[in-house]
Amino acid sequence: MDRSKLFSKVAWIGVWANGALSTAKVLVGLLFNSSAVLADGVDTGTDVFTSLVTLVSGKISSRPPDKTHPYGHERAEAIAAKIVSFIVFYAGVSLLFASVKKIILHEHVQIQGVLPFLVTILSIAIKSWLFFYKYRVGKRLNSSVMIADALNMRNDILISGTVLLGVMLSKFGLFWMDSVAALVVSIMIIRTAFNIFRETSYELMDGMHDMEIYQEIFDAVESVKGVRNPHKVRVRQVGYKYFVDIDIEVDPSLTVQVGHDIATQVKQAIIARNDRIADVLVHVEPAGNVEQEPFGLDQEKMNSLNK
């Protein structure tokens, strides 16, 4: 199955699973007067929107490069993940205010029946499966929005666990624990939103978490004869792809054609090292050229980072 089809399949599974769970939890929360279960249901409802955002971004990111987007459309996923963070944040803040209001006004009720307990256990089971499934596929596709959605599922497991604890304690007469559990859930939701926002900002600002890619580049360049002092190496992530800029030095007596051929070999060697590298821009300089270049990495800087 190709990337776009697998992306759509996983997103639709998220839409239907979260939609069914959200409906069940909201209804149970309303019928049994459980603020915690209702809060969990609203949070799961936001997961439906995040899955839809994931679906749309996957279709956009799979489009090929064009004249207005020469690097492709893959960053649509990072933008989508940013949208997801805002949706999650809004849900968390809304639930926070509602929970605090109930605690201050002592609006506590006794929860009857076993259905709130059962629907929460079901939620934990389904969310656990969704987390492992989406995270595995997200890593396979190197998709920031899919991984963000998976991490949101992981936090939902903790949220449902907190709700389960609140429901159980309210059964033993601690009625206020349901509202406290809802408050804890809202804080967890807000924390998830901040984490997603922070992680996607890294990609949108050309940050790099995976520094091993630089060592792969230096190892690849070392395999090409005639290359000296690879430096000013910069890697930026665009969706699941990497774009590399690198300066190399060659014998100044070589012809332009030979220098070009060496640069081509460097490009091919780097791309062969990592299938996520989409393109490499190689700048050729005469050996011994000394410039004050504040940007990028060389082997010496790379070694200092690893210490």
mmCIF file of C-alpha atoms in Angstrom:
data_model
loop_
_atom_site.group_PDB
_atom_site.id
_atom_site.type_symbol
_atom_site.label_atom_id
_atom_site.label_comp_id
_atom_site.label_asym_id
_atom_site.label_seq_id
_atom_site.Cartn_x
_atom_site.Cartn_y
_atom_site.Cartn_z
ATOM 1 C CA MET A 1 0.000 0.000 0.000
ATOM 2 C CA ASP A 2 1.427 3.397 -0.997
ATOM 3 C CA ARG A 3 1.943 6.250 1.456
ATOM 4 C CA SER A 4 -1.188 8.279 0.669
ATOM 5 C CA LYS A 5 -3.530 5.254 0.793
ATOM 6 C CA LEU A 6 -2.096 4.025 4.095
ATOM 7 C CA PHE A 7 -2.314 7.567 5.488
ATOM 8 C CA SER A 8 -6.000 7.814 4.539
ATOM 9 C CA LYS A 9 -6.787 4.365 5.930
ATOM 10 C CA VAL A 10 -5.299 5.156 9.344
ATOM 11 C CA ALA A 11 -6.985 8.577 9.471
ATOM 12 C CA TRP A 12 -10.422 7.130 8.676
ATOM 13 C CA ILE A 13 -9.993 4.440 11.338
ATOM 14 C CA GLY A 14 -9.303 7.253 13.803
ATOM 15 C CA VAL A 15 -12.392 9.180 12.696
ATOM 16 C CA TRP A 16 -14.810 6.269 13.125
ATOM 17 C CA ALA A 17 -13.279 4.839 16.311
ATOM 18 C CA ASN A 18 -13.091 8.205 18.066
ATOM 19 C CA GLY A 19 -16.521 9.210 16.784
ATOM 20 C CA ALA A 20 -18.134 6.114 18.277
ATOM 21 C CA LEU A 21 -16.236 6.483 21.556
ATOM 22 C CA SER A 22 -17.038 10.182 21.871
ATOM 23 C CA THR A 23 -20.758 9.610 21.314
ATOM 24 C CA ALA A 24 -20.854 6.822 23.899
ATOM 25 C CA LYS A 25 -18.941 8.784 26.552
ATOM 26 C CA VAL A 26 -20.891 12.019 26.099
ATOM 27 C CA LEU A 27 -24.228 10.179 26.357
ATOM 28 C CA VAL A 28 -23.113 8.207 29.422
ATOM 29 C CA GLY A 29 -21.677 11.345 31.020
ATOM 30 C CA LEU A 30 -24.954 13.218 30.551
ATOM 31 C CA LEU A 31 -27.212 10.336 31.603
ATOM 32 C CA PHE A 32 -25.205 9.492 34.723
ATOM 33 C CA ASN A 33 -24.186 13.068 35.646
ATOM 34 C CA SER A 34 -20.463 12.314 35.429
ATOM 35 C CA SER A 35 -18.380 15.416 34.681
ATOM 36 C CA ALA A 36 -15.242 13.318 34.233
ATOM 37 C CA VAL A 37 -16.783 10.940 31.681
ATOM 38 C CA LEU A 38 -18.375 13.881 29.860
ATOM 39 C CA ALA A 39 -15.009 15.688 29.799
ATOM 40 C CA ASP A 40 -13.355 12.567 28.426
ATOM 41 C CA GLY A 41 -16.064 12.368 25.767
ATOM 42 C CA VAL A 42 -15.499 15.962 24.687
ATOM 43 C CA ASP A 43 -11.744 15.311 24.503
ATOM 44 C CA THR A 44 -12.387 12.252 22.347
ATOM 45 C CA GLY A 45 -14.638 14.417 20.173
ATOM 46 C CA THR A 46 -11.658 16.666 19.437
ATOM 47 C CA ASP A 47 -9.817 13.534 18.320
ATOM 48 C CA VAL A 48 -12.365 13.176 15.517
ATOM 49 C CA PHE A 49 -11.367 16.619 14.269
ATOM 50 C CA THR A 50 -7.663 15.829 14.610
ATOM 51 C CA SER A 51 -8.138 12.661 12.559
ATOM 52 C CA LEU A 52 -9.966 14.679 9.885
ATOM 53 C CA VAL A 53 -7.164 17.254 9.889
ATOM 54 C CA THR A 54 -4.681 14.390 9.553
ATOM 55 C CA LEU A 55 -6.672 13.015 6.615
ATOM 56 C CA VAL A 56 -6.790 16.338 4.750
ATOM 57 C CA SER A 57 -3.124 17.120 5.402
ATOM 58 C CA GLY A 58 -2.143 13.686 4.122
ATOM 59 C CA LYS A 59 -3.888 14.336 0.819
ATOM 60 C CA ILE A 60 -2.235 17.760 0.479
ATOM 61 C CA SER A 61 1.249 16.558 1.429
ATOM 62 C CA SER A 62 1.128 13.770 -1.165
ATOM 63 C CA ARG A 63 0.872 16.269 -4.011
ATOM 64 C CA PRO A 64 4.018 16.516 -6.162
ATOM 65 C CA PRO A 65 6.126 19.714 -6.289
ATOM 66 C CA ASP A 66 4.845 22.477 -8.560
ATOM 67 C CA LYS A 67 5.978 25.934 -9.672
ATOM 68 C CA THR A 68 4.690 27.626 -6.506
ATOM 69 C CA HIS A 69 5.839 24.834 -4.143
ATOM 70 C CA PRO A 70 9.179 23.635 -5.567
ATOM 71 C CA TYR A 71 10.052 21.763 -2.355
ATOM 72 C CA GLY A 72 6.728 19.908 -2.383
ATOM 73 C CA HIS A 73 3.732 20.084 -0.047
ATOM 74 C CA GLU A 74 4.954 17.859 2.799
ATOM 75 C CA ARG A 75 4.992 20.658 5.366
ATOM 76 C CA ALA A 76 1.197 20.598 5.232
ATOM 77 C CA GLU A 77 1.520 17.868 7.868
ATOM 78 C CA ALA A 78 3.411 20.129 10.294
ATOM 79 C CA ILE A 79 0.874 22.908 9.735
ATOM 80 C CA ALA A 80 -1.937 20.416 10.323
ATOM 81 C CA ALA A 81 -0.312 19.258 13.554
ATOM 82 C CA LYS A 82 -0.196 22.907 14.639
ATOM 83 C CA ILE A 83 -3.955 23.165 13.964
ATOM 84 C CA VAL A 84 -4.452 20.001 16.014
ATOM 85 C CA SER A 85 -2.667 21.645 18.957
ATOM 86 C CA PHE A 86 -5.061 24.622 18.859
ATOM 87 C CA ILE A 87 -8.129 22.351 18.757
ATOM 88 C CA VAL A 88 -6.853 20.313 21.694
ATOM 89 C CA PHE A 89 -5.944 23.479 23.644
ATOM 90 C CA TYR A 90 -9.424 24.958 23.186
ATOM 91 C CA ALA A 91 -11.066 21.763 24.417
ATOM 92 C CA GLY A 92 -8.756 21.640 27.438
ATOM 93 C CA VAL A 93 -9.359 25.249 28.487
ATOM 94 C CA SER A 94 -13.134 24.882 28.120
ATOM 95 C CA LEU A 95 -13.141 21.791 30.310
ATOM 96 C CA LEU A 96 -10.840 23.477 32.829
ATOM 97 C CA PHE A 97 -13.269 26.350 33.392
ATOM 98 C CA ALA A 98 -16.246 23.990 33.635
ATOM 99 C CA SER A 99 -14.462 21.755 36.164
ATOM 100 C CA VAL A 100 -13.305 24.652 38.344
ATOM 101 C CA LYS A 101 -16.847 26.052 38.361
ATOM 102 C CA LYS A 102 -18.282 22.736 39.596
ATOM 103 C CA ILE A 103 -15.663 22.466 42.325
ATOM 104 C CA ILE A 104 -16.205 26.044 43.556
ATOM 105 C CA LEU A 105 -20.007 25.765 43.510
ATOM 106 C CA HIS A 106 -19.929 22.219 44.984
ATOM 107 C CA GLU A 107 -22.019 20.864 42.115
ATOM 108 C CA HIS A 108 -21.294 17.236 42.958
ATOM 109 C CA VAL A 109 -23.674 14.368 42.292
ATOM 110 C CA GLN A 110 -23.577 10.662 43.050
ATOM 111 C CA ILE A 111 -22.853 8.524 39.995
ATOM 112 C CA GLN A 112 -25.199 5.546 39.670
ATOM 113 C CA GLY A 113 -24.802 2.383 37.618
ATOM 114 C CA VAL A 114 -21.814 0.579 36.123
ATOM 115 C CA LEU A 115 -22.018 2.007 32.594
ATOM 116 C CA PRO A 116 -19.625 4.951 33.263
ATOM 117 C CA PHE A 117 -17.132 2.410 34.591
ATOM 118 C CA LEU A 118 -17.517 0.070 31.601
ATOM 119 C CA VAL A 119 -17.374 2.759 28.901
ATOM 120 C CA THR A 120 -14.162 4.129 30.429
ATOM 121 C CA ILE A 121 -12.513 0.687 30.410
ATOM 122 C CA LEU A 122 -13.585 0.266 26.774
ATOM 123 C CA SER A 123 -12.056 3.666 25.990
ATOM 124 C CA ILE A 124 -8.709 2.672 27.519
ATOM 125 C CA ALA A 125 -8.625 -0.524 25.446
ATOM 126 C CA ILE A 126 -9.487 1.157 22.122
ATOM 127 C CA LYS A 127 -7.208 4.160 22.727
ATOM 128 C CA SER A 128 -4.305 1.816 23.533
ATOM 129 C CA TRP A 129 -4.768 0.038 20.218
ATOM 130 C CA LEU A 130 -5.083 3.342 18.331
ATOM 131 C CA PHE A 131 -1.899 4.674 19.934
ATOM 132 C CA PHE A 132 0.260 1.685 18.980
ATOM 133 C CA TYR A 133 -1.240 1.480 15.491
ATOM 134 C CA LYS A 134 -0.933 5.190 14.656
ATOM 135 C CA TYR A 135 2.515 5.546 16.214
ATOM 136 C CA ARG A 136 3.868 2.561 14.281
ATOM 137 C CA VAL A 137 2.458 3.860 10.993
ATOM 138 C CA GLY A 138 3.575 7.426 11.791
ATOM 139 C CA LYS A 139 7.159 6.255 12.329
ATOM 140 C CA ARG A 140 7.017 4.157 9.179
ATOM 141 C CA LEU A 141 5.795 7.130 7.122
ATOM 142 C CA ASN A 142 7.919 9.672 9.041
ATOM 143 C CA SER A 143 4.774 11.777 9.452
ATOM 144 C CA SER A 144 4.818 14.481 12.146
ATOM 145 C CA VAL A 145 1.036 14.900 12.149
ATOM 146 C CA MET A 146 0.428 11.136 12.422
ATOM 147 C CA ILE A 147 2.897 10.853 15.301
ATOM 148 C CA ALA A 148 1.291 13.891 16.979
ATOM 149 C CA ASP A 149 -2.104 12.220 16.638
ATOM 150 C CA ALA A 150 -0.674 9.012 18.117
ATOM 151 C CA LEU A 151 0.809 10.863 21.096
ATOM 152 C CA ASN A 152 -2.591 12.448 21.615
ATOM 153 C CA MET A 153 -4.023 8.916 21.801
ATOM 154 C CA ARG A 154 -1.393 7.996 24.409
ATOM 155 C CA ASN A 155 -2.393 10.924 26.572
ATOM 156 C CA ASP A 156 -6.023 9.882 26.166
ATOM 157 C CA ILE A 157 -5.128 6.575 27.832
ATOM 158 C CA LEU A 158 -3.858 8.485 30.876
ATOM 159 C CA ILE A 159 -6.913 10.729 30.769
ATOM 160 C CA SER A 160 -9.326 7.782 30.692
ATOM 161 C CA GLY A 161 -7.350 6.165 33.518
ATOM 162 C CA THR A 162 -7.818 9.313 35.604
ATOM 163 C CA VAL A 163 -11.530 9.331 34.769
ATOM 164 C CA LEU A 164 -11.786 5.674 35.788
ATOM 165 C CA LEU A 165 -10.214 6.487 39.150
ATOM 166 C CA GLY A 166 -12.615 9.397 39.677
ATOM 167 C CA VAL A 167 -15.648 7.262 38.840
ATOM 168 C CA MET A 168 -14.504 4.481 41.181
ATOM 169 C CA LEU A 169 -13.861 6.858 44.098
ATOM 170 C CA SER A 170 -17.232 8.556 43.620
ATOM 171 C CA LYS A 171 -18.822 5.128 44.082
ATOM 172 C CA PHE A 172 -17.366 5.093 47.595
ATOM 173 C CA GLY A 173 -18.953 8.407 48.551
ATOM 174 C CA LEU A 174 -16.198 10.747 47.380
ATOM 175 C CA PHE A 175 -18.554 12.530 44.968
ATOM 176 C CA TRP A 176 -16.248 15.521 44.540
ATOM 177 C CA MET A 177 -13.571 13.268 43.021
ATOM 178 C CA ASP A 178 -15.509 13.164 39.744
ATOM 179 C CA SER A 179 -15.073 16.939 39.340
ATOM 180 C CA VAL A 180 -11.438 16.748 40.444
ATOM 181 C CA ALA A 181 -10.810 14.012 37.877
ATOM 182 C CA ALA A 182 -12.374 16.247 35.211
ATOM 183 C CA LEU A 183 -10.028 19.052 36.297
ATOM 184 C CA VAL A 184 -6.983 16.780 36.033
ATOM 185 C CA VAL A 185 -8.176 15.640 32.595
ATOM 186 C CA SER A 186 -8.410 19.251 31.389
ATOM 187 C CA ILE A 187 -4.842 19.971 32.551
ATOM 188 C CA MET A 188 -3.583 16.864 30.731
ATOM 189 C CA ILE A 189 -5.352 18.000 27.560
ATOM 190 C CA ILE A 190 -3.744 21.461 27.743
ATOM 191 C CA ARG A 191 -0.320 19.886 28.327
ATOM 192 C CA THR A 192 -0.785 17.702 25.249
ATOM 193 C CA ALA A 193 -1.615 20.791 23.183
ATOM 194 C CA PHE A 194 1.583 22.544 24.280
ATOM 195 C CA ASN A 195 3.704 19.478 23.496
ATOM 196 C CA ILE A 196 2.275 19.130 19.985
ATOM 197 C CA PHE A 197 2.737 22.863 19.341
ATOM 198 C CA ARG A 198 6.361 22.758 20.499
ATOM 199 C CA GLU A 199 7.303 19.690 18.454
ATOM 200 C CA THR A 200 5.827 21.006 15.199
ATOM 201 C CA SER A 201 7.499 24.381 15.698
ATOM 202 C CA TYR A 202 10.838 22.579 15.419
ATOM 203 C CA GLU A 203 10.123 21.422 11.886
ATOM 204 C CA LEU A 204 8.557 24.686 10.725
ATOM 205 C CA MET A 205 11.640 26.577 11.959
ATOM 206 C CA ASP A 206 14.034 24.137 10.221
ATOM 207 C CA GLY A 207 15.142 22.576 13.491
ATOM 208 C CA MET A 208 16.571 19.050 13.612
ATOM 209 C CA HIS A 209 16.125 16.445 16.336
ATOM 210 C CA ASP A 210 17.917 13.645 14.477
ATOM 211 C CA MET A 211 21.558 14.733 14.485
ATOM 212 C CA GLU A 212 22.663 11.305 13.233
ATOM 213 C CA ILE A 213 21.731 12.419 9.724
ATOM 214 C CA TYR A 214 24.764 14.722 9.759
ATOM 215 C CA GLN A 215 27.144 11.871 10.539
ATOM 216 C CA GLU A 216 25.603 9.865 7.702
ATOM 217 C CA ILE A 217 26.351 12.783 5.383
ATOM 218 C CA PHE A 218 29.988 13.073 6.502
ATOM 219 C CA ASP A 219 30.461 9.309 6.115
ATOM 220 C CA ALA A 220 29.009 9.462 2.605
ATOM 221 C CA VAL A 221 31.267 12.364 1.562
ATOM 222 C CA GLU A 222 34.317 10.542 2.908
ATOM 223 C CA SER A 223 33.682 7.750 0.409
ATOM 224 C CA VAL A 224 34.126 10.115 -2.572
ATOM 225 C CA LYS A 225 37.688 10.595 -3.817
ATOM 226 C CA GLY A 226 39.016 14.105 -4.276
ATOM 227 C CA VAL A 227 36.793 15.753 -1.682
ATOM 228 C CA ARG A 228 38.294 17.774 1.146
ATOM 229 C CA ASN A 229 36.855 19.531 4.160
ATOM 230 C CA PRO A 230 33.095 19.038 3.873
ATOM 231 C CA HIS A 231 31.584 21.914 5.830
ATOM 232 C CA LYS A 232 28.658 24.289 6.166
ATOM 233 C CA VAL A 233 26.339 21.279 6.160
ATOM 234 C CA ARG A 234 22.710 22.176 6.744
ATOM 235 C CA VAL A 235 19.733 19.842 6.757
ATOM 236 C CA ARG A 236 16.120 20.922 6.836
ATOM 237 C CA GLN A 237 13.132 18.668 7.198
ATOM 238 C CA VAL A 238 10.133 19.124 4.939
ATOM 239 C CA GLY A 239 7.502 16.645 6.056
ATOM 240 C CA TYR A 240 9.134 13.216 5.859
ATOM 241 C CA LYS A 241 11.862 14.438 3.467
ATOM 242 C CA TYR A 242 15.294 15.966 4.073
ATOM 243 C CA PHE A 243 16.942 18.641 1.937
ATOM 244 C CA VAL A 244 20.715 19.021 2.331
ATOM 245 C CA ASP A 245 23.086 21.922 1.639
ATOM 246 C CA ILE A 246 26.830 21.236 1.796
ATOM 247 C CA ASP A 247 30.101 22.951 0.853
ATOM 248 C CA ILE A 248 33.114 20.892 -0.226
ATOM 249 C CA GLU A 249 36.667 21.735 -1.250
ATOM 250 C CA VAL A 250 38.531 20.250 -4.231
ATOM 251 C CA ASP A 251 41.935 20.701 -5.862
ATOM 252 C CA PRO A 252 41.901 24.258 -7.304
ATOM 253 C CA SER A 253 43.709 23.073 -10.434
ATOM 254 C CA LEU A 254 40.790 20.872 -11.496
ATOM 255 C CA THR A 255 38.575 21.911 -14.385
ATOM 256 C CA VAL A 256 35.003 23.026 -13.806
ATOM 257 C CA GLN A 257 33.794 19.789 -15.397
ATOM 258 C CA VAL A 258 35.800 17.599 -13.029
ATOM 259 C CA GLY A 259 34.645 19.672 -10.042
ATOM 260 C CA HIS A 260 31.066 19.257 -11.208
ATOM 261 C CA ASP A 261 31.511 15.498 -11.565
ATOM 262 C CA ILE A 262 32.857 15.257 -8.015
ATOM 263 C CA ALA A 263 29.893 17.287 -6.722
ATOM 264 C CA THR A 264 27.527 14.896 -8.522
ATOM 265 C CA GLN A 265 29.229 11.910 -6.886
ATOM 266 C CA VAL A 266 28.877 13.585 -3.483
ATOM 267 C CA LYS A 267 25.166 14.152 -4.088
ATOM 268 C CA GLN A 268 24.596 10.555 -5.162
ATOM 269 C CA ALA A 269 26.571 9.165 -2.215
ATOM 270 C CA ILE A 270 24.562 11.215 0.302
ATOM 271 C CA ILE A 271 21.182 10.290 -1.187
ATOM 272 C CA ALA A 272 22.197 6.617 -1.212
ATOM 273 C CA ARG A 273 22.814 6.767 2.548
ATOM 274 C CA ASN A 274 19.265 7.742 3.501
ATOM 275 C CA ASP A 275 16.104 7.268 1.437
ATOM 276 C CA ARG A 276 14.482 10.263 3.166
ATOM 277 C CA ILE A 277 16.981 12.649 1.546
ATOM 278 C CA ALA A 278 15.162 14.140 -1.444
ATOM 279 C CA ASP A 279 17.828 16.522 -2.771
ATOM 280 C CA VAL A 280 21.369 17.733 -2.081
ATOM 281 C CA LEU A 281 22.821 21.103 -3.077
ATOM 282 C CA VAL A 282 26.633 20.888 -3.299
ATOM 283 C CA HIS A 283 28.736 24.067 -3.408
ATOM 284 C CA VAL A 284 32.306 23.508 -4.664
ATOM 285 C CA GLU A 285 35.197 25.634 -3.374
ATOM 286 C CA PRO A 286 38.963 25.570 -4.068
ATOM 287 C CA ALA A 287 40.955 23.775 -1.367
ATOM 288 C CA GLY A 288 42.348 26.135 1.239
ATOM 289 C CA ASN A 289 39.518 28.607 0.869
ATOM 290 C CA VAL A 290 38.967 30.155 4.299
ATOM 291 C CA GLU A 291 35.741 32.002 5.015
ATOM 292 C CA GLN A 292 34.014 33.010 8.209
ATOM 293 C CA GLU A 293 30.887 30.876 7.882
ATOM 294 C CA PRO A 294 28.698 30.960 10.985
ATOM 295 C CA PHE A 295 26.082 28.563 9.625
ATOM 296 C CA GLY A 296 26.083 24.813 9.222
ATOM 297 C CA LEU A 297 28.201 21.989 10.647
ATOM 298 C CA ASP A 298 31.556 20.446 9.822
ATOM 299 C CA GLN A 299 33.072 17.271 11.254
ATOM 300 C CA GLU A 300 34.803 19.169 14.067
ATOM 301 C CA LYS A 301 31.581 20.844 15.198
ATOM 302 C CA MET A 302 29.773 17.532 14.902
ATOM 303 C CA ASN A 303 32.327 15.832 17.155
ATOM 304 C CA SER A 304 31.974 18.591 19.760
ATOM 305 C CA LEU A 305 28.192 18.096 19.812
ATOM 306 C CA ASN A 306 28.626 14.377 20.469
ATOM 307 C CA LYS A 307 30.855 14.918 23.517
#
